[in-house]
XYZ file of C-alpha atoms in Angstrom:
491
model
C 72.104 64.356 6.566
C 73.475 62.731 10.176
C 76.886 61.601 10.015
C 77.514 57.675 10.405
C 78.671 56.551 13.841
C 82.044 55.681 14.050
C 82.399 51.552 13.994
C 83.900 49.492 16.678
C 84.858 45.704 16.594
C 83.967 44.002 20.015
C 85.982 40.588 20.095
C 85.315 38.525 23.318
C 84.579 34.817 23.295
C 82.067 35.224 26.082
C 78.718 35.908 24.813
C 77.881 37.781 27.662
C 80.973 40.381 27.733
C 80.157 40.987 24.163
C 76.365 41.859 25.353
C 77.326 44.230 28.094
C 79.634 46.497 25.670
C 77.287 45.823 23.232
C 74.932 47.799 25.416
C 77.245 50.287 26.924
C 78.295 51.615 23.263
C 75.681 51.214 20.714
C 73.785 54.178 21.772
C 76.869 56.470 20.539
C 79.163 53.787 18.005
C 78.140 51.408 15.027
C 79.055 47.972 16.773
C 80.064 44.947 14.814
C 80.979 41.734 17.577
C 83.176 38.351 16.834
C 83.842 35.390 19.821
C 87.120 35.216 18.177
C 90.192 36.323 15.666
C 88.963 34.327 12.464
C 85.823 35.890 12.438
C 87.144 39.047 13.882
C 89.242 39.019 10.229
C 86.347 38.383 8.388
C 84.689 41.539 9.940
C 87.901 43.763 9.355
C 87.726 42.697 5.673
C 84.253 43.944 5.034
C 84.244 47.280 7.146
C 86.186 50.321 7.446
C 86.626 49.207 11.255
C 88.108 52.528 13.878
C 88.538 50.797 16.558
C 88.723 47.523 18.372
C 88.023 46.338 21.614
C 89.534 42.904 22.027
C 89.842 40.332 25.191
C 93.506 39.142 25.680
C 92.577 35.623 26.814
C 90.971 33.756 23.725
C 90.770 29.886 22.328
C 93.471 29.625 19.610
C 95.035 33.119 18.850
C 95.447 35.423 21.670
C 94.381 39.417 22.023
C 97.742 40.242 21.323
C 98.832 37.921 18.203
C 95.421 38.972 16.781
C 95.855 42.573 17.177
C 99.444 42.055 16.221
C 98.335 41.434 12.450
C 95.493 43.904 12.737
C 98.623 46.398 12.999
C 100.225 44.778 9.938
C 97.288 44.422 8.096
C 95.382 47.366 9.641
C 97.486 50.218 10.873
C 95.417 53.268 11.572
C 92.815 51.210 13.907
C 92.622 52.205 17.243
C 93.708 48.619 19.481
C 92.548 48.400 22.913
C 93.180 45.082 24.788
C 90.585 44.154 27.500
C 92.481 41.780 30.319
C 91.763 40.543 34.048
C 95.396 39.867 34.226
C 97.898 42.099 34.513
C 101.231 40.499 33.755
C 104.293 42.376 32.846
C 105.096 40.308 30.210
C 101.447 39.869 28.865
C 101.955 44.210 28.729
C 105.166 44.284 26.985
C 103.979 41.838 24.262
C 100.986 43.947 23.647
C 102.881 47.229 23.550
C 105.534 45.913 21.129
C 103.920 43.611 18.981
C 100.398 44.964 18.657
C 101.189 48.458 19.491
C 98.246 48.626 22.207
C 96.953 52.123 22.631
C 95.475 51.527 26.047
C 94.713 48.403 28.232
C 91.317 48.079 30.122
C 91.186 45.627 32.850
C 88.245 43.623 33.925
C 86.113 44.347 35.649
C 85.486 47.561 33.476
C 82.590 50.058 34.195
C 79.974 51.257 31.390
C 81.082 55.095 31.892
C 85.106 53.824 31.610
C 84.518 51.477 28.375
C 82.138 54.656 26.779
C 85.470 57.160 27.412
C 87.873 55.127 26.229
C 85.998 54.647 23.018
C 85.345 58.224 22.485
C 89.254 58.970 23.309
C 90.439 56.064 21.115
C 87.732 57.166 17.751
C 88.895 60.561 18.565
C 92.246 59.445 18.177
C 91.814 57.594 14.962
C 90.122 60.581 13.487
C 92.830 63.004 14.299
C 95.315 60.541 12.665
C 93.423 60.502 9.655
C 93.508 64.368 9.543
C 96.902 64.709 10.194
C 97.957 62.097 7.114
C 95.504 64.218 5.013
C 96.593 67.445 5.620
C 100.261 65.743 5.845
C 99.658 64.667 2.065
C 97.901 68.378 1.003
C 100.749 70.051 2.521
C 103.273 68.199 0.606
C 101.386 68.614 -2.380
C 101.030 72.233 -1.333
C 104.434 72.462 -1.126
C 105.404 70.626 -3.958
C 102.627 73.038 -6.190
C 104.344 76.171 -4.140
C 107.895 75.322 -4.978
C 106.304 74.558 -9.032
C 104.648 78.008 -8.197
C 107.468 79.776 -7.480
C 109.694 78.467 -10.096
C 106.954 79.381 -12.393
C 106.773 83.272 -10.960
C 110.913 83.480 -11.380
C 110.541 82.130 -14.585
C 107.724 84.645 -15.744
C 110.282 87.557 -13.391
C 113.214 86.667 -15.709
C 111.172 86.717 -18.827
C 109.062 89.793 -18.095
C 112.082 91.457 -17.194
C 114.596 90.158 -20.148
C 115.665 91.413 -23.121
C 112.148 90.232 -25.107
C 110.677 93.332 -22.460
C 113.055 95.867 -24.361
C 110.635 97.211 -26.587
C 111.951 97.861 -30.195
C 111.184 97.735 -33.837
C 112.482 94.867 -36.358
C 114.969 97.363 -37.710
C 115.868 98.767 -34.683
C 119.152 100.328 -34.301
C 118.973 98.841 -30.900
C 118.998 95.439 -31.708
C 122.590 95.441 -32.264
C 123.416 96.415 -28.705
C 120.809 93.833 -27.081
C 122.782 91.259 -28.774
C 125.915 92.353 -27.632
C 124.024 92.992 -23.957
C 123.133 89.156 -24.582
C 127.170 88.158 -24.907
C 128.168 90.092 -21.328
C 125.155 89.088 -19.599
C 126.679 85.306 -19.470
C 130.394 86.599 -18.170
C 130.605 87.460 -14.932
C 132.164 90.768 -15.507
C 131.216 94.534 -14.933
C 129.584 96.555 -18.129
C 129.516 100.113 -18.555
C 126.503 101.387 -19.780
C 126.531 104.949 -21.408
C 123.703 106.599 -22.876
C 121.771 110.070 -22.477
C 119.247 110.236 -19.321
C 115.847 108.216 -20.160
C 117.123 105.666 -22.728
C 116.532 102.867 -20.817
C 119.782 102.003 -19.471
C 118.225 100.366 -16.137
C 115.788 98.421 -18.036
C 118.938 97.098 -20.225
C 121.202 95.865 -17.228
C 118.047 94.434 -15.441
C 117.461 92.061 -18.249
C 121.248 91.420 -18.072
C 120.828 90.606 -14.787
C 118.212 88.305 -15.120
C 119.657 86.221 -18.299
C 122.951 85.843 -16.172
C 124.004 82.847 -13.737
C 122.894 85.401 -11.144
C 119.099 85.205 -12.071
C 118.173 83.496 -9.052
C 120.017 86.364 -6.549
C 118.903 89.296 -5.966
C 119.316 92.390 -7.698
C 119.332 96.452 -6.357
C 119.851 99.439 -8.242
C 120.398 102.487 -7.043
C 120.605 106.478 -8.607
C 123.792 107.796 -7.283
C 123.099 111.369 -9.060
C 123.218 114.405 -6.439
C 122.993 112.211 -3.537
C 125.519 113.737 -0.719
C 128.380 111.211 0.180
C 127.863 110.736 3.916
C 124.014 109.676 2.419
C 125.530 107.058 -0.548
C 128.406 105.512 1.767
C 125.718 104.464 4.278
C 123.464 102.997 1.709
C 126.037 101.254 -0.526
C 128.483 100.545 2.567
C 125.749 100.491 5.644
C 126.643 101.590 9.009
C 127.064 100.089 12.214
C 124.883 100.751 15.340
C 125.537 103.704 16.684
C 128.459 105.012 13.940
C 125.897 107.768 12.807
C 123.598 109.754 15.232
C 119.868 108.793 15.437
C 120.533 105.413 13.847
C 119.658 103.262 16.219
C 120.330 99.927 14.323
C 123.005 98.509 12.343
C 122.102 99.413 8.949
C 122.992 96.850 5.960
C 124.348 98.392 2.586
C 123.241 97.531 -1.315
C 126.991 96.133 -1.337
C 126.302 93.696 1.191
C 122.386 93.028 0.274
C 123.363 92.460 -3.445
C 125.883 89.338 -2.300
C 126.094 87.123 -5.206
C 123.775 89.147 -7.161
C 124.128 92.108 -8.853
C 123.956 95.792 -8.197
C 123.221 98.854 -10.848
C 124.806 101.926 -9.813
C 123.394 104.852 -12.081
C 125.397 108.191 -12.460
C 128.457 106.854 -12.227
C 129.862 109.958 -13.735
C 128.464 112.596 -10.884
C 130.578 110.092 -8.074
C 133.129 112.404 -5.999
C 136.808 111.637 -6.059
C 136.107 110.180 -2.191
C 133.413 107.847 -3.345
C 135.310 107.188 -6.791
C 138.328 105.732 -4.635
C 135.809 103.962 -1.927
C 134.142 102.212 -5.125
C 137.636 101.455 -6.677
C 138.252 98.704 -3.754
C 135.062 97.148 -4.154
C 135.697 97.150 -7.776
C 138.983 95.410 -7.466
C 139.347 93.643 -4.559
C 135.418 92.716 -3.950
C 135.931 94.045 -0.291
C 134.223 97.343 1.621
C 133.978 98.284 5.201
C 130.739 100.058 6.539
C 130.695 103.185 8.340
C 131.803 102.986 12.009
C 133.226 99.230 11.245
C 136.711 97.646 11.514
C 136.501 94.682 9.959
C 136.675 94.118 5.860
C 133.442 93.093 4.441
C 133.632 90.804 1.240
C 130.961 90.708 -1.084
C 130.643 88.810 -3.897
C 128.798 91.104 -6.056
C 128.982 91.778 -9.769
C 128.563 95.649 -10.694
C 126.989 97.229 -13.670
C 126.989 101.008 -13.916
C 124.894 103.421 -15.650
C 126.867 107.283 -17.185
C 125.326 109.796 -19.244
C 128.689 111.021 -20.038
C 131.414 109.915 -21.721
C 133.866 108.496 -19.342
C 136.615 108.216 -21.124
C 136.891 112.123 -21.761
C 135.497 112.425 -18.078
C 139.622 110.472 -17.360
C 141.223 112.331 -20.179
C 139.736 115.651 -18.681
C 140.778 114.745 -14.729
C 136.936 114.414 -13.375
C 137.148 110.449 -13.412
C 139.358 107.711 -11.846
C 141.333 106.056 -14.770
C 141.390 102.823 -12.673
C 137.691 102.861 -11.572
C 137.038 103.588 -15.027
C 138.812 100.850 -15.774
C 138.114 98.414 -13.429
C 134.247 99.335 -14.267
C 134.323 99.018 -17.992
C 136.126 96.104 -19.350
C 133.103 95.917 -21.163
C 130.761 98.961 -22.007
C 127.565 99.790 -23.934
C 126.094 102.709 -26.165
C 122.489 103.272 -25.578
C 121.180 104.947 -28.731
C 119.174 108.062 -27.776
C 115.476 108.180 -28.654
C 115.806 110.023 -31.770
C 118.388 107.794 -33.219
C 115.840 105.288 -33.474
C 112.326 106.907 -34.601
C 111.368 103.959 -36.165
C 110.681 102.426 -32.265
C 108.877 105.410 -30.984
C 105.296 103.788 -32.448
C 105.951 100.628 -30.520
C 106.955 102.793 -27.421
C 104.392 105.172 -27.442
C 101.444 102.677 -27.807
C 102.761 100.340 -24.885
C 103.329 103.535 -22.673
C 99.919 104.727 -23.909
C 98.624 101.446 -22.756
C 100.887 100.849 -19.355
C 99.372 104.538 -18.019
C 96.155 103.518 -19.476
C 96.201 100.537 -16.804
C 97.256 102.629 -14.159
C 95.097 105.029 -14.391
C 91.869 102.772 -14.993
C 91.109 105.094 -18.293
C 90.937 102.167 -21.503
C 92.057 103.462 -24.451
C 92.766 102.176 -28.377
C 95.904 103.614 -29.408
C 97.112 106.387 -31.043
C 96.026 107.642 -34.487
C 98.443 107.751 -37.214
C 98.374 111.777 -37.813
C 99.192 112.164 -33.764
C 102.384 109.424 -34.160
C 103.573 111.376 -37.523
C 103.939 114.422 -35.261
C 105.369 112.504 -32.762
C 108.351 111.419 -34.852
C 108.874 114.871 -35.750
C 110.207 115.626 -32.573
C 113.888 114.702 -31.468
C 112.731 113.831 -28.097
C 115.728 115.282 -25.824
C 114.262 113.814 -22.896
C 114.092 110.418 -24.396
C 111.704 107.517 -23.524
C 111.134 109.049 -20.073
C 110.063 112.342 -21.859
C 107.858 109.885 -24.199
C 106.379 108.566 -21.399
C 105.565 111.852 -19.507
C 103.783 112.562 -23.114
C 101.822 109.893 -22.889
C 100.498 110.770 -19.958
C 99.638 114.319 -20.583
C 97.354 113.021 -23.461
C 95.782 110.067 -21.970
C 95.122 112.423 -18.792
C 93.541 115.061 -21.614
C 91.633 112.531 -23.680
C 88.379 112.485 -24.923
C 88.407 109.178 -27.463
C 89.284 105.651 -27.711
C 91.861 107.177 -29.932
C 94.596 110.027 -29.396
C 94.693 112.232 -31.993
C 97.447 114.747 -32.555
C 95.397 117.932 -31.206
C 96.175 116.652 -27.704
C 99.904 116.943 -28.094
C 101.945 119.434 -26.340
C 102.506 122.463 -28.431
C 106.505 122.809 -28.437
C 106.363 118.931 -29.834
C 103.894 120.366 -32.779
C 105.944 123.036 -33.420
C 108.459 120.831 -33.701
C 109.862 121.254 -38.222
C 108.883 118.339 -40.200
C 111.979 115.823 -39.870
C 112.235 115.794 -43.864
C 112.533 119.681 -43.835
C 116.316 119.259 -43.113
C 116.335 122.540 -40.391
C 116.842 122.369 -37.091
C 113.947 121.972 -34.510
C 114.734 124.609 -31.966
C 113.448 127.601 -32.414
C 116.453 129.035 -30.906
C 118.547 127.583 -33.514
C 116.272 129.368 -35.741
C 116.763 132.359 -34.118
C 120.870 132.057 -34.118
C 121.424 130.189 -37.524
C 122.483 132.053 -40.862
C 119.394 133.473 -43.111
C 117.506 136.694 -43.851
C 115.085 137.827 -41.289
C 112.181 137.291 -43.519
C 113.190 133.436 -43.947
C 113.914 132.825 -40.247
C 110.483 134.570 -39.368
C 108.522 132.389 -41.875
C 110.152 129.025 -40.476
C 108.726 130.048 -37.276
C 105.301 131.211 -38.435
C 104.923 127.708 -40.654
C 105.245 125.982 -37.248
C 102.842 128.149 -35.492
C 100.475 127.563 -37.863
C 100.837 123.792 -37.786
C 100.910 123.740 -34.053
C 97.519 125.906 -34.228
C 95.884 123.904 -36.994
C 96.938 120.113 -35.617
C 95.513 121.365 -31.682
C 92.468 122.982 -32.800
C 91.561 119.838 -34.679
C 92.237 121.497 -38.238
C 89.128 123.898 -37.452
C 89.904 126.756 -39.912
C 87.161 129.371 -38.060
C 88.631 128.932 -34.933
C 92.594 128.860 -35.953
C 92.126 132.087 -38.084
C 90.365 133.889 -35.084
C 93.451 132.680 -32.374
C 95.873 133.929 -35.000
C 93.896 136.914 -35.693
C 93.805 136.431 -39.525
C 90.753 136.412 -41.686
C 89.758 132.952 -43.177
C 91.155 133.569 -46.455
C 94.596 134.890 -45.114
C 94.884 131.619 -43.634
C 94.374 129.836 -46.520
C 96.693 131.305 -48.235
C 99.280 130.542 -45.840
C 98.476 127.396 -45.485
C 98.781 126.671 -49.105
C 102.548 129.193 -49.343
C 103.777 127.152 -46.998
C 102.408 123.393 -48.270
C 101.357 122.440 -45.383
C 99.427 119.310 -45.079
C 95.260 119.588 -44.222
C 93.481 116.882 -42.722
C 91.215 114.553 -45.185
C 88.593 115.701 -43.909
C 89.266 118.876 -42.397
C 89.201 121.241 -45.476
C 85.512 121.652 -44.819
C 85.889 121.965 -40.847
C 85.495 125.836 -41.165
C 83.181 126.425 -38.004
């Protein structure tokens, strides 16, 4: 389909002028021609009108006063006045009232007149392009600043407290809602717990339901790291203060400004970093490596210890005044097996998380693999649960995990309603004749064998190198449970 030709209005009340740019444009424009304003109106009225070509010296209204309301009436047309005269004052009128984009004097050429109108229908169309893509970029920008509100909103919520995951009856709940109380003061919170119970996850969502939400926020593992290492990255360095550094590098301390910063392993801080903390902790002030001048930051800290920082002061490994000065306010992370009841809810949304990451889809975990599951007391904690997943998703065959694909020291683990201890080295060490400490371990070898070999009698008794009816009959001395429908599984 050809694209219309871009319309001109000719006004001239000489017949013949309107003829001879009639000619010299129609080839290349839709032309529409008046002999004067009123019916120069008229045409404006019924057509979407680019640009006009108008004579200056007219009966009643003059090129100027009619292009004059064309620009109130009119604005984005192109107005070109056409003139034999070339007074100064005619030129300022034109440019100030009518807002003339170009005059053309008379006598005009056919090549001249045919330019002009290209330039001046060029014009007009950029000017339409530039108020649409004005308007699409401020409703661009108005749907990017709605965008991003809606992507911090989703950030604060997918990293909250609602992202913590956790039973109904969990004993965790208790310290989310207190984590919910210090999030909204401004003050530092100590948060203890063994490695791997989630006590980054916990001051992240702190973070984000604070008045800080909207600033950033940096964490960093402070465990093992050597100290000329840690005071560059929480203090930075200037140029040239530590050799091959070729740039002024810019600290957490200083990143983190009016945000918040998690420092985990507190506890493993030496006495020199301990006391370089201290001033940041009290007086909100730090100076980088190779610097003079005090840096202030104003920074709220939450820290992270797997010990117990008190007795880390009472026993002389810990500032009393960082301590202090870092917990005002402090949290107990409940290990992992403190609250079994969770571990279904964690293991099926790490199940699912390394599922997605690893493009292998998966429908959960069966009920006999999470009973064994909760045997286990988990020393590693939800990072150890996670690791777990892993391994079995990695060693999968179906939709569903069952509990043959479990490690073996976690089906070895004693039944948790047995009352005994799970290591086998506190087996070995507790109080007992030798012929009950040996059968404790033998029960769990048997389970271990049974529960990985998929309850497959045949096979178990031949790994264990005991007929089929020896195992029976330990498997019934020792009560442990079959599988429904494993009692016939002999081969």
């Amino acid at each position: 389909m050809t694209a219309p030709l871009p319309s001109i209005l000719l006004v001239d009340d000489e017949e013949h002028s309107l003829s001879a740019m009639r000619m010299a444009l129609e080839d290349d424009f839709d032309c529409y021609t008046a002999t004067g304003a009123e019916p120069a109106l008229a045409i404006m009225q019924e057509q979407d009108i680019q640009v006009i070509f108008c004579d200056q010296r007219m009966p009643g209204k003059s090129g100027v006063e009619f292009l004059a309301e064309v620009r109130e009436r009119w604005p984005d047309t192109v107005r070109i006045i056409i003139t034999g005269y070339t007074e100064t004052n005619d030129m300022i009128s034109a440019i100030n009232d009518a807002g003339i984009y170009q005059f053309l004097t008379k006598p005009w050429h056919p090549d001249q007149l045919l330019m002009v109108a290209k330039n001046a229908t060029d014009l007009f169309r950029l000017n339409r392009d530039h108020e649409r893509m004005s308007l699409e970029m401020r409703y661009l920008a108005r749907r990017v600043e709605s965008s991003v509100e809606d992507q911090r909103k989703a950030l604060r919520e997918g990293m909250g407290f609602e992202n913590v995951l956790r039973s109904a009856n969990s004993p965790l709940n208790a310290v989310i809602e207190q984590a919910r109380q210090f999030a909204s003061f401004d003050v530092p919170v100590l948060l203890q717990g063994e490695a791997g119970t989630g006590k980054g996850q916990i001051a992240r969502a702190m973070h984000y339901a604070s008045l800080r939400s909207d600033r950033p926020f940096y964490e960093i593992d402070v465990t093992g790291i050597d100290d000329e290492i840690l005071e560059i990255e929480l203090f930075g360095a200037r140029r040239g203060a530590v050799p091959g550094l070729a740039s002024k590098k810019t600290g957490l301390l200083q990143k983190a400004d009016r945000g918040t910063l998690y420092i985990s392993g507190i506890h493993d801080l030496s006495p020199r970093m301990q006391l370089a903390l201290l001033r940041v902790a009290t007086e909100g002030a730090f100076r980088p490596l190779g610097g003079y001048e005090m840096i202030r930051s104003d920074i709220r800290i939450l820290s992270g210890s797997e010990k117990d920082l008190r007795q880390e002061v009472s026993e002389g490994r810990f500032r009393g005044d960082l301590y202090h000065a870092l917990g005002p306010t402090a949290l107990h992370i409940p290990p992992l097996r403190s609250r079994l009841g969770d571990l279904p809810v964690l293991a099926q949304r790490l199940l699912f998380d390394a599922a997605a990451k690893h493009g292998k889809p998966v429908h959960g975990i069966s009920d006999d693999a999470l009973r064994f599951l909760g045997n286990y007391d988990w020393p590693g904690n939800q990072r150890e649960l996670e690791n777990e997943m892993t391994r079995m998703l990695i060693f999968s065959q179906d939709a569903t995990l069952g509990p043959e694909l479990i490690s073996r020291h976690i089906l070895q683990a004693a039944p948790r309603d047995a009352h005994s201890d799970m290591h086998t080295d506190a087996v070995l060490t507790t109080e007992g004749t030798l012929k009950e400490r040996i059968e404790v371990i033998e029960m769990r070898i048997l389970r271990e064998t049974l529960t990985r070999l998929k309850w497959n009698k045949s096979r178990a008794a031949n790994e264990l190198g005991l007929s089929r009816v020896g195992l029976r009959a330990k498997i019934e001395r020792y009560g442990i449970d079959t599988h429904a429908d494993a009692d016939e599984r002999e081969d």
